[in-house]
Coordinates of C-alpha atoms and ligand atoms in Angstrom, one line a residue:
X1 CA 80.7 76.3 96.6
X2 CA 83.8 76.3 94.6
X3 CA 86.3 79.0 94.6
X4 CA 89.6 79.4 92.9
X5 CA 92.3 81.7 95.1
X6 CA 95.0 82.5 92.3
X7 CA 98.3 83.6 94.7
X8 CA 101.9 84.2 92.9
X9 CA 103.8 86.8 95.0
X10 CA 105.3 86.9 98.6
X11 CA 102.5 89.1 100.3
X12 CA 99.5 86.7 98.9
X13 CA 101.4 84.1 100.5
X14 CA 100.8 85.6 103.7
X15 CA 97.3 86.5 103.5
X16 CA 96.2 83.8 101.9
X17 CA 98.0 81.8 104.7
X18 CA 94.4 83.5 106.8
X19 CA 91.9 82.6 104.4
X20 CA 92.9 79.0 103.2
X21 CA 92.7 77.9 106.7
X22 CA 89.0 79.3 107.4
X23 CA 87.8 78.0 103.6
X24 CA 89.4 74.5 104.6
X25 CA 86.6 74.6 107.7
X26 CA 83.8 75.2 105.5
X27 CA 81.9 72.0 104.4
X28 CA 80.3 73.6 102.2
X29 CA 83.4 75.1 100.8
X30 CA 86.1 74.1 98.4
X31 CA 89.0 76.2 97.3
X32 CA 91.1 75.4 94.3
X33 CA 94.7 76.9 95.0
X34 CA 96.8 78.1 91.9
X35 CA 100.2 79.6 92.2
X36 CA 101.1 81.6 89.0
X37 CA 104.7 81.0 89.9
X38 CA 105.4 84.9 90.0
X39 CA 108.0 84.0 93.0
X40 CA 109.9 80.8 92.4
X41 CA 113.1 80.7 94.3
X42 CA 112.5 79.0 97.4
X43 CA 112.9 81.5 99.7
X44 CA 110.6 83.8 97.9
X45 CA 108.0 80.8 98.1
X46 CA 108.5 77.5 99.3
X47 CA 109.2 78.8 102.6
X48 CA 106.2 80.7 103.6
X49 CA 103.8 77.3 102.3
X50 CA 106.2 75.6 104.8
X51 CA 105.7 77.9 107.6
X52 CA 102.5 79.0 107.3
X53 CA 101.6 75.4 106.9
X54 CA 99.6 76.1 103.3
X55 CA 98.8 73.0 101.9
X56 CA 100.8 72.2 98.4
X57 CA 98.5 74.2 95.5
X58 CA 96.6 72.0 93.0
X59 CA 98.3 74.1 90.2
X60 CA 101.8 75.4 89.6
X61 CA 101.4 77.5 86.8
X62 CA 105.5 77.8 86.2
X63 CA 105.3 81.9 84.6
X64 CA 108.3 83.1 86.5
X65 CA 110.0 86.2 85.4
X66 CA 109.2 87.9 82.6
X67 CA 108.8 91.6 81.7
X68 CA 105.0 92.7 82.7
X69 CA 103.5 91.9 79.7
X70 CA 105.1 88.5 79.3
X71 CA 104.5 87.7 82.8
X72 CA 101.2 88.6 82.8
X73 CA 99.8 87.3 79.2
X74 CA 101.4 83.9 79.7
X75 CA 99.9 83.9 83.2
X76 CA 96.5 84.9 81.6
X77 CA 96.8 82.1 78.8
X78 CA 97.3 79.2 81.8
X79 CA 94.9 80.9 84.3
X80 CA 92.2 80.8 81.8
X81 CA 92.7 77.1 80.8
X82 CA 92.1 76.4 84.9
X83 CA 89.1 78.2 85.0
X84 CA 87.7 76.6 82.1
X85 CA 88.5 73.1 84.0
X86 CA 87.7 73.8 87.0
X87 CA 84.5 75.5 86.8
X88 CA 85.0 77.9 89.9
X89 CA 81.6 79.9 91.9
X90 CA 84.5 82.6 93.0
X91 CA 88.0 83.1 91.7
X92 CA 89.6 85.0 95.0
X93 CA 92.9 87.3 94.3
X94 CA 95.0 89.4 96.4
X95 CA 96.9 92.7 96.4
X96 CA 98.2 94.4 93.2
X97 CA 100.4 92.1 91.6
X98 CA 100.3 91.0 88.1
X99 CA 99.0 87.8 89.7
X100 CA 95.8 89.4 90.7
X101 CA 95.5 91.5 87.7
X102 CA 96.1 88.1 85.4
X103 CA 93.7 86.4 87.8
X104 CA 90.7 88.8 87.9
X105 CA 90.8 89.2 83.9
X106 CA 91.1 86.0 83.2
X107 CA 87.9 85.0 85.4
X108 CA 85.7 88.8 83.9
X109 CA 85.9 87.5 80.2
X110 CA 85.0 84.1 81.5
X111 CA 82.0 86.2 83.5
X112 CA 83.3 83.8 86.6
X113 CA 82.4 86.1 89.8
X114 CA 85.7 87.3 91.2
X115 CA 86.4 88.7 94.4
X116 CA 89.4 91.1 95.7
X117 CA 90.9 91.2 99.1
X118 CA 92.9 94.2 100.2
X119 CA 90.3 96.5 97.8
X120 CA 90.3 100.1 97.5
X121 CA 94.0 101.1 98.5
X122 CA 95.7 103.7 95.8
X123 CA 99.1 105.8 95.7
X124 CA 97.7 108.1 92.8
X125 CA 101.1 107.2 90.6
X126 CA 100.0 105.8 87.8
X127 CA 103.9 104.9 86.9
X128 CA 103.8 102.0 89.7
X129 CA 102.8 98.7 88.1
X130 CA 100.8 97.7 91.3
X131 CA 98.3 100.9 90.8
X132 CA 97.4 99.6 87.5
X133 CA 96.8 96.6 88.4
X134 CA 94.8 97.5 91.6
X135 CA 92.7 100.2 89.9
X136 CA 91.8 97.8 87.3
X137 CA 91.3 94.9 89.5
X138 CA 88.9 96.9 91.5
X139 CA 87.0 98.1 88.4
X140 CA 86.1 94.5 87.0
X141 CA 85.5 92.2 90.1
X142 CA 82.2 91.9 91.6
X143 CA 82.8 91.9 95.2
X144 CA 85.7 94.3 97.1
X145 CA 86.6 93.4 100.3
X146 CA 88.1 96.9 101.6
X147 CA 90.9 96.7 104.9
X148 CA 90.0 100.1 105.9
X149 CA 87.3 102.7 106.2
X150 CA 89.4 105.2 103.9
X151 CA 89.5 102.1 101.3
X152 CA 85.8 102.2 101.5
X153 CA 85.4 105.8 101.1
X154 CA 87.6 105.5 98.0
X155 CA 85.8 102.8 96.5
X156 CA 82.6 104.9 97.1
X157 CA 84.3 107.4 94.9
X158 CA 84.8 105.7 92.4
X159 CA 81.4 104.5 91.9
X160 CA 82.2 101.1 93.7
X161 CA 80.6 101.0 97.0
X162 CA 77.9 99.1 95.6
X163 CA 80.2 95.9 95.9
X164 CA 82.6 96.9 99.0
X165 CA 82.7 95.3 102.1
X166 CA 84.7 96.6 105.2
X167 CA 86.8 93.6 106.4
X168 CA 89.7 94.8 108.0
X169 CA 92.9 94.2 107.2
X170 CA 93.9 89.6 106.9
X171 CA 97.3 90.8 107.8
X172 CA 96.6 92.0 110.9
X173 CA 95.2 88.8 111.8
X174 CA 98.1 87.2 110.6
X175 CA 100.2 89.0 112.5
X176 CA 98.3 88.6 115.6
X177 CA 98.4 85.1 115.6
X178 CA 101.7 84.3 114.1
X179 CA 103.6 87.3 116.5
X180 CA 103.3 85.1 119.4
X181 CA 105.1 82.2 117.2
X182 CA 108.0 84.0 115.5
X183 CA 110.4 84.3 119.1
X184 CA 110.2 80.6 120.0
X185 CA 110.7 79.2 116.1
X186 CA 113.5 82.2 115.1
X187 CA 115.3 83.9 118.0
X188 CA 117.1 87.2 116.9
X189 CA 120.4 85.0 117.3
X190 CA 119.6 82.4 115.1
X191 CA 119.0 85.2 112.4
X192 CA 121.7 87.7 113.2
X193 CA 124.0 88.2 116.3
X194 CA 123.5 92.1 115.6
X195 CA 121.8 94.7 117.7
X196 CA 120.6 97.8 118.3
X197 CA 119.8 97.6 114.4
X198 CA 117.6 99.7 111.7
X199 CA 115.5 97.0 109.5
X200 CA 115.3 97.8 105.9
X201 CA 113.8 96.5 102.6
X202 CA 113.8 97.6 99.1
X203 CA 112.3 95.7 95.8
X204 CA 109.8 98.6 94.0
X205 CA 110.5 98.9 90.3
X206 CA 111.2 102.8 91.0
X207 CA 114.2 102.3 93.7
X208 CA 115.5 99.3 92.2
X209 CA 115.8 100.1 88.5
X210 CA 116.8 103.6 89.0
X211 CA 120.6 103.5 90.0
X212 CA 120.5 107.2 91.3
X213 CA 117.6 106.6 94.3
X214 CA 118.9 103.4 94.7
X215 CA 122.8 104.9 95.7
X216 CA 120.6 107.8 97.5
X217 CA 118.7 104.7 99.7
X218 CA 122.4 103.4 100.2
X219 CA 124.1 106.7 100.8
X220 CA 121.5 107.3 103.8
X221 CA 121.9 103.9 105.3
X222 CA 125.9 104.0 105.3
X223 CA 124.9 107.3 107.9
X224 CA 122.6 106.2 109.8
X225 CA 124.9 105.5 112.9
X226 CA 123.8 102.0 113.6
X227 CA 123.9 98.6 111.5
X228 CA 121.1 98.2 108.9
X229 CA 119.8 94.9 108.0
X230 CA 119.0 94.5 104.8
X231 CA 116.9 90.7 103.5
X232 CA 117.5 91.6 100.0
X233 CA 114.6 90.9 96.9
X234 CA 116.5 89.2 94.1
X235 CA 115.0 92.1 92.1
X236 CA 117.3 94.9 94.1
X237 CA 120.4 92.6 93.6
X238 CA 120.6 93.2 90.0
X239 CA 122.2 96.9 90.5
X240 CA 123.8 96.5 93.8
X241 CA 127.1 96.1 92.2
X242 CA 126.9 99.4 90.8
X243 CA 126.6 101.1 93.7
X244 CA 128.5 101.8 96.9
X245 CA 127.6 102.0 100.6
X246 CA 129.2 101.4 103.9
X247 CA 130.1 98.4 106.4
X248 CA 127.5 99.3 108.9
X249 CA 125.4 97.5 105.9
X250 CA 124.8 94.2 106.3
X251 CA 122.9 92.9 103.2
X252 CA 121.8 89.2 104.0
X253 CA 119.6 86.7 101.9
X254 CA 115.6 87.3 101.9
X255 CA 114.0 85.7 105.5
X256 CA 110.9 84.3 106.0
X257 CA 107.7 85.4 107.7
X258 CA 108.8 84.3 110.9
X259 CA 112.1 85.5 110.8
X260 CA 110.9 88.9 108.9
X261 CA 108.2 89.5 112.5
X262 CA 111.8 88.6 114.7
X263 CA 113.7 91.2 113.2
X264 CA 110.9 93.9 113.3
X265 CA 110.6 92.8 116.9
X266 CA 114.0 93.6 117.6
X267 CA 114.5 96.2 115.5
X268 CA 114.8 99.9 116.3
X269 CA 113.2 101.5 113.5
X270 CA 112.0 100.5 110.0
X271 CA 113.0 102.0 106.5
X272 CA 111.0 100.2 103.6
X273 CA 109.5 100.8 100.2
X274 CA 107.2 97.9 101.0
X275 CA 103.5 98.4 101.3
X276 CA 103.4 95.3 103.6
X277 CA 106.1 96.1 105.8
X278 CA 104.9 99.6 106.7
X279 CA 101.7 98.1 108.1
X280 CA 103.5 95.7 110.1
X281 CA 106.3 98.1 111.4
X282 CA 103.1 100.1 112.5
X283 CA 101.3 97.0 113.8
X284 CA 104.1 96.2 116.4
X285 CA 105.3 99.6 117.0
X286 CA 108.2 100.5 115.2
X287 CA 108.2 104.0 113.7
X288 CA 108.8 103.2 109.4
X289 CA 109.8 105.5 107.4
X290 CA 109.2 104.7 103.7
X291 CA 111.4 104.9 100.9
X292 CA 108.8 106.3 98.4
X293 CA 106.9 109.3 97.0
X294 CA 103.5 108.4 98.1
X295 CA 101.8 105.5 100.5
X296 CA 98.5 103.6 99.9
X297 CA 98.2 103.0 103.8
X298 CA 97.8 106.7 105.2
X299 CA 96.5 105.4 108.3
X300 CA 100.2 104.9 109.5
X301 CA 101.2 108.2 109.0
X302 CA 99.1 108.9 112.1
X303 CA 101.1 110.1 115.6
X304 CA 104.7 110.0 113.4
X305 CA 104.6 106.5 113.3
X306 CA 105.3 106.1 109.7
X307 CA 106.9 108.7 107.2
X308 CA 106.7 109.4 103.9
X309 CA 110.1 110.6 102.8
X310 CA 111.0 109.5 99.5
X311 CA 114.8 109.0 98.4
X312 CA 116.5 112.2 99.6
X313 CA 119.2 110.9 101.7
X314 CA 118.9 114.0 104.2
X315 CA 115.0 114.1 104.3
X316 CA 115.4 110.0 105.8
X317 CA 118.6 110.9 108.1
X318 CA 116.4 114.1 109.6
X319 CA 113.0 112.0 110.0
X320 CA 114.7 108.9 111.6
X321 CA 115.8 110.9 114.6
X322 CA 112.1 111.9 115.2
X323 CA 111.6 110.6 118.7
X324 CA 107.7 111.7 119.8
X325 CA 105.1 109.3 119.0
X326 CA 101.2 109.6 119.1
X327 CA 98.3 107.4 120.1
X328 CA 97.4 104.6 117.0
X329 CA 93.9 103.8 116.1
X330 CA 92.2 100.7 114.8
X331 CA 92.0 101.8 111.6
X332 CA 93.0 98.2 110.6
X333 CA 90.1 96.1 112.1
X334 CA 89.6 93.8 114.8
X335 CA 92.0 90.8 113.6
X336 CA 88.5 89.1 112.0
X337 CA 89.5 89.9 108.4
X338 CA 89.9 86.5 107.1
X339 CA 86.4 85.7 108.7
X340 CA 84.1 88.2 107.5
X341 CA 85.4 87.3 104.2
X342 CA 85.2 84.1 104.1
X343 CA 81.6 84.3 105.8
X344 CA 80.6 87.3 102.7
X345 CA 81.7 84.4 100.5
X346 CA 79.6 81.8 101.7
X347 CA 76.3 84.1 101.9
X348 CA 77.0 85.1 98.9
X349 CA 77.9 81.7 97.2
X350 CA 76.2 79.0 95.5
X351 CA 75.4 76.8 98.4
X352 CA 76.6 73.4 96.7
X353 CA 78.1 70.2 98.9
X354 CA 81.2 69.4 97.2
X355 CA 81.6 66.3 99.8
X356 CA 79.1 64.6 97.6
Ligands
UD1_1 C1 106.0 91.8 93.0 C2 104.8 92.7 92.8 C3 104.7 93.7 94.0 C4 104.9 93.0 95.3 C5 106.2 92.2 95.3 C6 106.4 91.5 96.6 C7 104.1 93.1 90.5 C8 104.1 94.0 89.4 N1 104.8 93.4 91.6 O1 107.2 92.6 92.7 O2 103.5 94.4 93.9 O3 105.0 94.0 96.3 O4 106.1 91.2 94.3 O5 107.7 90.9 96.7 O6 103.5 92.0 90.4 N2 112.9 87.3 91.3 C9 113.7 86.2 91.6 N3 113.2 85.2 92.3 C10 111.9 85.2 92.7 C11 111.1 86.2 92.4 C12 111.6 87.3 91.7 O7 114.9 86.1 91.2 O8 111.5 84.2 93.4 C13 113.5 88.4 90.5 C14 113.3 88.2 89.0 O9 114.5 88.5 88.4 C15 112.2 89.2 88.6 C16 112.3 90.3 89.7 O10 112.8 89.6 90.9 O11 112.4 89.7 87.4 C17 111.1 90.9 90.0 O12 110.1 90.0 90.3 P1 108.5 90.2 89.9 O13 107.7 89.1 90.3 O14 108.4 90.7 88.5 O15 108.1 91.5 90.8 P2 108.5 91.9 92.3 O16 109.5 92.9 92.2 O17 108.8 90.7 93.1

């Protein structure tokens, strides 16, 4: 059984880091790996293949940045011409980038079976690039492999549950597993000498292009008290000239997985408008609160673990004093994602031995 995993972006990195090593296991399994080139700069890629030990993809599709359309079609165009080539059972794709979307179009008009892991999640904004593509990815892929029972349910509503799986959620296995790694490889001190620190990211299209919630996100840092760490997406440095903020800010280059699980270790809260990082704060304890209107992963909002507050510098100072913290559930799975996918795959594969 051939399958093509298209990956592009940071978070696919990660959970692709769970399934490549389970396909790789598989004798009966062969998995194609194309990188769209979405993320390029080294520390946006190279870095996480390095530590996650993936091995080098078989394509480097070069796209780069681009505005969606550009991005996406030119990723289309070469994702197609690899599909034709290669013949795939399964093209796998991940998340809600416009590497997945470019990914699971490219392999429906070539009716090549495609299937989607992290399936089912929705914010309800239609104005977010990432619902588009998610909604759309869900809607033409023939097999949905949901990280949670509400992703399920939503599936099921949209007529979907027909292909869904329940998985669980790959980066909580990844998380598991590489947790116990990150101290040993990336002590706090060999990131930062600070402590007693907030941790905060921001890279969504709707804080980083919009200068006003962008100097609001700021503003609210420069009083929070304490020092706030800030690995900063190349995306967000664009406008950060144009806005002003504090010392206690301490903006430093974008770390890698290892690092990123060091800090939230050590960190005493979490703000974020990253999908990703909300689920991690939440997987290692750390209340979150997220720099957004909305949140796919309502499951954290459980026991004040995680809130949604949006850009309005005194709804983030009033909710990060918040001190009382409930019970969490295991609404994320057992830390078996990656297997039950890649065992859904195989039943549902052509058995083929590629060895031969
Ligand atoms: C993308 C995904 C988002 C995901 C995020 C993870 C889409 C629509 N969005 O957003 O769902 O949460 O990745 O990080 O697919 N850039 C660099 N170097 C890089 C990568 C990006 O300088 O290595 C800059 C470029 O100027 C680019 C901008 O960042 O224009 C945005 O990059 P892009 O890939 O379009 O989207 P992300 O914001 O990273």
């Amino acid at each position: 059984m051939k399958i093509v995993s298209i990956i592009g972006a940071r978070p696919q990195f990660i959970k692709a880091a769970v399934i490549t090593k389970l396909i790789e296991k598989e004798k009966y399994m062969q998995e194609i790996i194309v990188h769209t080139g979405q993320h390029y700069d080294d520390n946006m890629s190279k870095v996480f293949f390095d530590e996650l030990e993936i091995r080098k993809p078989d394509y480097n599709l070069g796209v780069g940045s681009a505005s969606h359309a550009v991005q996406t079609g030119l990723m289309l165009q070469r994702i197609e011409k690899v599909l034709i080539d290669e013949e795939p059972d399964w093209v796998l794709v991940y998340g809600d980038t416009n590497s997945t979307i470019a990914g699971s179009l490219a392999a429906a008009k070539l009716h090549i079976k495609t299937a989607h892991v992290e399936a089912g999640l929705r914010s309800f904004n239609m104005n977010m690039p990432e619902e588009i593509n998610r909604i759309l990815t869900d809607r033409i892929s023939n097999l949905l492999f949901a990280p949670t029972i509400n992703a399920v349910k939503l599936l099921e509503k949209e007529g979907l549950g027909g292909n869904t799986v329940f998985t669980g959620d790959v980066m909580y296995d990844s998380i598991l597993h590489y947790q116990k790694l990150s101290d040993k490889t990336f002590p706090l001190g060999k990131i930062t000498n600070i402590e007693n620190f907030y941790l905060a990211t921001i890279h969504r299209q709707e804080n980083t292009d919009d200068k006003t919630r962008l100097q609001n996100i700021f503003s609210a840092f420069s009083e929070l008290g304490n020092k706030v760490i800030v690995p900063l997406h190349p995306r967000t440095k664009k406008l950060l000239d144009k806005i002003t903020y504090s010392e206690n800010v301490k903006i430093i280059e974008p770390v890698s997985y290892l690092e990123m699980i060091t800090l939230l270790k050590n960190c005493k809260k979490v703000l974020t408008d990253s999908g990703g990082l909300q689920k991690e704060a939440y997987f290692l304890k750390k209340p979150c609160i997220t720099l957004r209107d909305e949140t796919e992963w309502i499951e954290t909002l459980e026991g004040n673990w995680n809130f949604v507050v949006g850009t309005n510098k005194e709804d983030i100072l009033k909710k990060i004093n918040i001190k009382k913290f409930g019970k969490q559930s295991n609404a994320f799975g057992n830390g078996k994602a990656g297997e039950k996918i890649v065992a859904e795959l195989e039943r549902l594969g052509t058995i083929k031995d590629t060895t031969k």
